[in-house]
Amino acid sequence: MWLKPEEVLLKNALKLWLMERSNDYFVLQRRRGYVEEGGGGLTGLLVGTLDSVLDSTAKVAPFRILHQTPDSQVYLSIACGANREEITKHWDWLEQNIMKTLSVFDSNEDITHFVQGKIRGLIAEEGRHSFAKEDDPEKFREALLKFGKCFGLPEQEKLVTYYSCSYWKGRVPCQGWLYLSTNFLSFYSFLLGSEIKLIISWDAVSKLEKTSNVLLTESIHVCSQGENHYFSMFLHINETYLLMEQLANYAIKRLFDKETFANDPILDDPLQITKRGLENRAHSEQFSAFFRLPKEETLKEVHECFLWVPFSHFNTHGKMCVSENYVCFASHDGNLCSVIIPLREVVAIDKTNDSSKSVIISIKGKTAFRFSEVKDFEQLVAKLRLKCGAASTQCHDISTEVPISSDSTDPSDNTEVRSLTCQRECSETVNTEALMTVFHPQSLETLNSKMLKEKMKEQSWNILFAECGRGVSMFRTKKTRDLVIRGIPEALRGELWMLFSGAVNDMAANPGYYAELVEQSLGTCNLATEEIERDLCRSLPEHPAFQNDTGISSLRRVLTAYAYKNPKIGYCQAMNILTSVLLLYAKEEEAFWLLVAVCERMLPDYFNRRIIGALVDQAVFEELIRDHLPQLTEHMTDMTFFSSVSLSWFLTLFISVLPIESAVNVVDCFFYDGIKAILQLGLAILDYNLDRLLTCKDDAEAVTALNRFFDSVTNKDSPLPSSVRQSSNVSGEKGNYIRVDITDLIRESNEKYGNIRYEEIHSMRCRSRLYVIQTLEETTKQNVVRVVSQDVNLSLHELNELYVLFKKELFFSYYWCLSCPVLKYHDPSLPYLEQYQIDCQQFRMLYQLLSPWAHAANKDSLALWTFRLLDENCDCLINFKDFSSAIDTMYNGSFIDKLKLLFKLHIPPVSKPPNVKKVASLKNSPEKGKGKVDIQAYLSQWEDELSKKEENIKDLPRMNQSQFIQFSKTLYNLFHGDPEEESLYQAIAFVTSLLLRMEEVGRKLHSPTASAKEFSGTVCASGGPSEGKTESHLKKDPSSLREEPQWSFAFEQILASLLNEPALVRFFEKPVDVKVKLENAKTSQLSCRTKI
């Protein structure tokens, strides 16, 4: 590898390097202690250890070339090599292309400049064809060389970064280097002859956390497949940990969020994944989550500055965050002040001429925001003006000065007209009022003490609006939070939910979209719509709004439109309860966008078949319980109790367990604080009931205690009429439960647990996601192995190992597939056996690793035929059950089973179309939410599987002439290399001759002119195969087979003949150690895939 020229003092270099070649301008050196045969003695050990600890390139490149000028002690390193062949190639190139040119220069300085320029040009040329970018630092290029040399991974494996650290092997730290690439975490260390090489795939990581103990002050703990690994002594441990977290998340998205993965240009191209890119991505995700912005928003710039707060008359210090469509500000004390400014609302951007470096952003409504002490404020103003210009052309409502001709044919105008037309057409069907205003209108006649309190709440909010502004760009302060905790007034609830959730931005960016969805989804019929119809009458049935067609129709439209918009989620239980509450306080279109915000941003992955998001947040909840309520953790023997009891809390935001008048206050806090509010409230509830829970003897008693507590929660200030309120009088045996007001409970949760930060929750979610997904994967494996074990003779341990190899091969196939890096043949929504399927190429790799017949010369053909035999529905995919059945037959099958398998491999199956019913039923499975399940298809498939088990050898078709030729060749190939090879050849020759003579006698009875002697001479020559003769005979006269009467053999004939040869029987019944084969496959699987 050519190196960027760097100075080397030859006096010091001679202590560790030996000169091998030299001329007037170049020197070739070898590292002291390095010998090509391996070893190197004590000198080799010491020098190798020194190279490893100091991260010297010489560890993997023990040869180098230096450029020298006469009468100088300073040399320039210009090339290095991992072996003599590589360095000799560079040396020869220098002698042939450079040496002749150097003689024309007059001064040594000119020679040095020429050589440096030439080497840099070579490096730039190499950079075009390698994964190291031209602008990468020299150290990174060296690290890339070492990474490839140490681990032998393909060139396509993108190294992201590397760190010096210690790996703890027991109680002994081993200093080395940690390499983080797109698919693997790798570690290498070499100390005094002891080499440690570790490769962990990111998708196998089940735990990733920062820990500390007596020995390790601060370390990173990685758990993979039950093995624990600890890395410490990082220079920047937080940076390293965040990057590892990002890469693990990348692997998880490849598995379970394929749609997002495929649509993301960065994730879709592994070459674009860089350290800086991952860090920027993490910041963008935190930015959009904190300010509740659309997922597409990317953080572009961050500026430290001061924002003038007019109602408090002071400047607050914080950060200005700029994305494509928003300017946001958050004070360093997050609760003090935050602002979101959509660029669509901006009418002017100005700068001051004084020394304050101020940027003034004016929005509609005559409101202006003044940011001061902004670094590079002039450039920022220019960029924002450019962004606002683009935004104004998109929105059409900011630039009102441009007249539009009446006969304009601008397509954007046509789109706008179509959108307005669609809205008008659907205005009759879409409800334009919140259901609460229809069924519980507030009037002067109904004023009472509670209504007066409600009016006072509204007045408090109006005062806040007067100070802080109203709408998207209002100042959000501590006073805003205090008012939310008290409960949002009924009249303002829909507006503020839209505002705090960010749904208002989605609706503004997609005018008329909901009306179009309603029209398109009208009349659709699939599994999702059937489930929606079934649950419509179960959604708040006690509320008057859902006891008539008005509310039920609105609910149907919103749920059906969302299922149409997002078929990946479709419809899940609990969505109906949440949407019912949203419709009470928001207009129908607003309720739709609120549902979008909840399902896709605020509660990601909650509403799908595996409810991964809810399981992740339950794991976070358990971790918080361990931290904040340790006495409860000690009392509970099994922490899964909290998961089972709290699942409905998270899925329905407490709506299913609290009275409706109290639950809406929880929803208020959720839209303002996100999942943090639900976690805080859950901790407060457990804390409030701590004494009761500590006295409970079992889980059932604890559940009863919590249910009685929920019945005692009230909302004394709720203006809802008694006919709607769900809270009951607590009496009788529940009399010892004192009424608890929801406002007091929420306030207590903020006071006690309000110090939980968003960043902590985000980090805990990332950690828990790894654990949850690996737990689900382990459950899938156990279920698959349990089902398959009933049909094979492999042990459970062997099936587990085989499943790991099967799954890894599927993953390896896509690690370096640039055209399709996402897992194509994995669908977690399908039944367990169908979730992972492999194609023919992947099966071929596994066949070569595992099959006892993989040594045969025609192993690729055998693999292809085996795959064809297993792929019964002709979809070019097989599952683990099919795969394990073939492996089991090869290893544990009887002589007849193995022979029958070989026989069937050489008989092509009757061509048949794919099992359309089966494929359709799998595609339209209940979890997919796209159609009905074909029960008849499943039953017929089950019947086919039962009938297959009763297969009789008499049912096998006969083997024709060409198939028998190939069958004979395969047997010869299988015997090659066996200790009894000669006797096996003679046995198969005898059997072949016998079968042919039998067939000849049989044919003479029917056709005396027929003869099989020609074929006998072709196959049986000197007791061995004569493939060349056979092929030449067929090529010479391809029509001969058609001219002669076709003959064939039944399986019983071949079996009876082979059973008479003890050598053949011994060969097929010879036991093969499956465990050894599986262990060898585990160690060589990655290297075999790398060679490809």
Short mmCIF file of C-alpha atoms in Angstrom, two decimals, residues 429-440 490 493-494 497-498 514 532 536 539-540 543 545-546 548-560 575-595 655 660 664 667 671:
data_model
loop_
_atom_site.label_atom_id
_atom_site.label_comp_id
_atom_site.label_asym_id
_atom_site.label_seq_id
_atom_site.Cartn_x
_atom_site.Cartn_y
_atom_site.Cartn_z
CA THR A 429 -69.06 13.05 5.22
CA VAL A 430 -66.12 14.27 7.33
CA ASN A 431 -67.11 15.61 10.74
CA THR A 432 -65.86 19.19 11.14
CA GLU A 433 -66.64 19.50 14.86
CA ALA A 434 -65.30 17.77 17.95
CA LEU A 435 -67.87 15.33 19.32
CA MET A 436 -67.72 16.97 22.76
CA THR A 437 -69.05 20.24 21.36
CA VAL A 438 -71.97 18.35 19.79
CA PHE A 439 -72.95 16.16 22.72
CA HIS A 440 -71.93 18.40 25.67
CA GLU A 490 -62.33 21.18 27.46
CA ARG A 493 -57.97 20.55 24.52
CA GLY A 494 -58.12 19.71 20.80
CA TRP A 497 -53.15 18.53 21.67
CA MET A 498 -52.51 19.35 18.02
CA TYR A 514 -57.23 13.17 4.91
CA ILE A 532 -62.41 -2.19 12.91
CA LEU A 536 -66.46 0.05 16.79
CA SER A 539 -65.03 1.97 21.96
CA LEU A 540 -66.25 4.03 24.95
CA HIS A 543 -70.37 7.69 26.10
CA ALA A 545 -71.15 10.20 21.32
CA PHE A 546 -70.56 6.52 20.50
CA ASN A 548 -75.25 6.77 17.71
CA ASP A 549 -74.10 6.81 14.11
CA THR A 550 -72.37 10.23 14.26
CA GLY A 551 -69.55 9.15 16.55
CA ILE A 552 -69.27 5.61 15.23
CA SER A 553 -69.06 6.81 11.60
CA SER A 554 -66.31 9.30 12.47
CA LEU A 555 -64.40 6.57 14.30
CA ARG A 556 -64.80 4.21 11.35
CA ARG A 557 -63.51 6.81 8.86
CA VAL A 558 -60.45 7.74 10.91
CA LEU A 559 -59.40 4.14 11.63
CA THR A 560 -60.06 2.98 8.06
CA MET A 575 -56.20 2.16 18.56
CA ASN A 576 -60.00 2.32 18.74
CA ILE A 577 -59.99 3.40 22.41
CA LEU A 578 -57.34 6.07 21.81
CA THR A 579 -59.05 7.39 18.67
CA SER A 580 -62.40 7.61 20.46
CA VAL A 581 -60.92 9.98 23.04
CA LEU A 582 -59.21 12.01 20.32
CA LEU A 583 -62.51 12.44 18.47
CA LEU A 584 -64.18 13.78 21.61
CA TYR A 585 -61.95 16.85 21.68
CA ALA A 586 -60.60 17.26 18.14
CA LYS A 587 -62.18 17.60 14.72
CA GLU A 588 -62.15 14.47 12.62
CA GLU A 589 -59.20 15.47 10.44
CA GLU A 590 -57.29 16.65 13.51
CA ALA A 591 -58.00 13.33 15.25
CA PHE A 592 -56.53 11.53 12.24
CA TRP A 593 -53.28 13.53 12.40
CA LEU A 594 -53.11 13.07 16.17
CA LEU A 595 -53.37 9.32 15.61
CA ILE A 655 -57.55 5.35 29.24
CA ILE A 660 -62.50 8.96 31.21
CA VAL A 664 -57.92 12.87 29.55
CA VAL A 667 -53.41 12.43 27.74
CA PHE A 671 -48.94 15.20 24.40
#
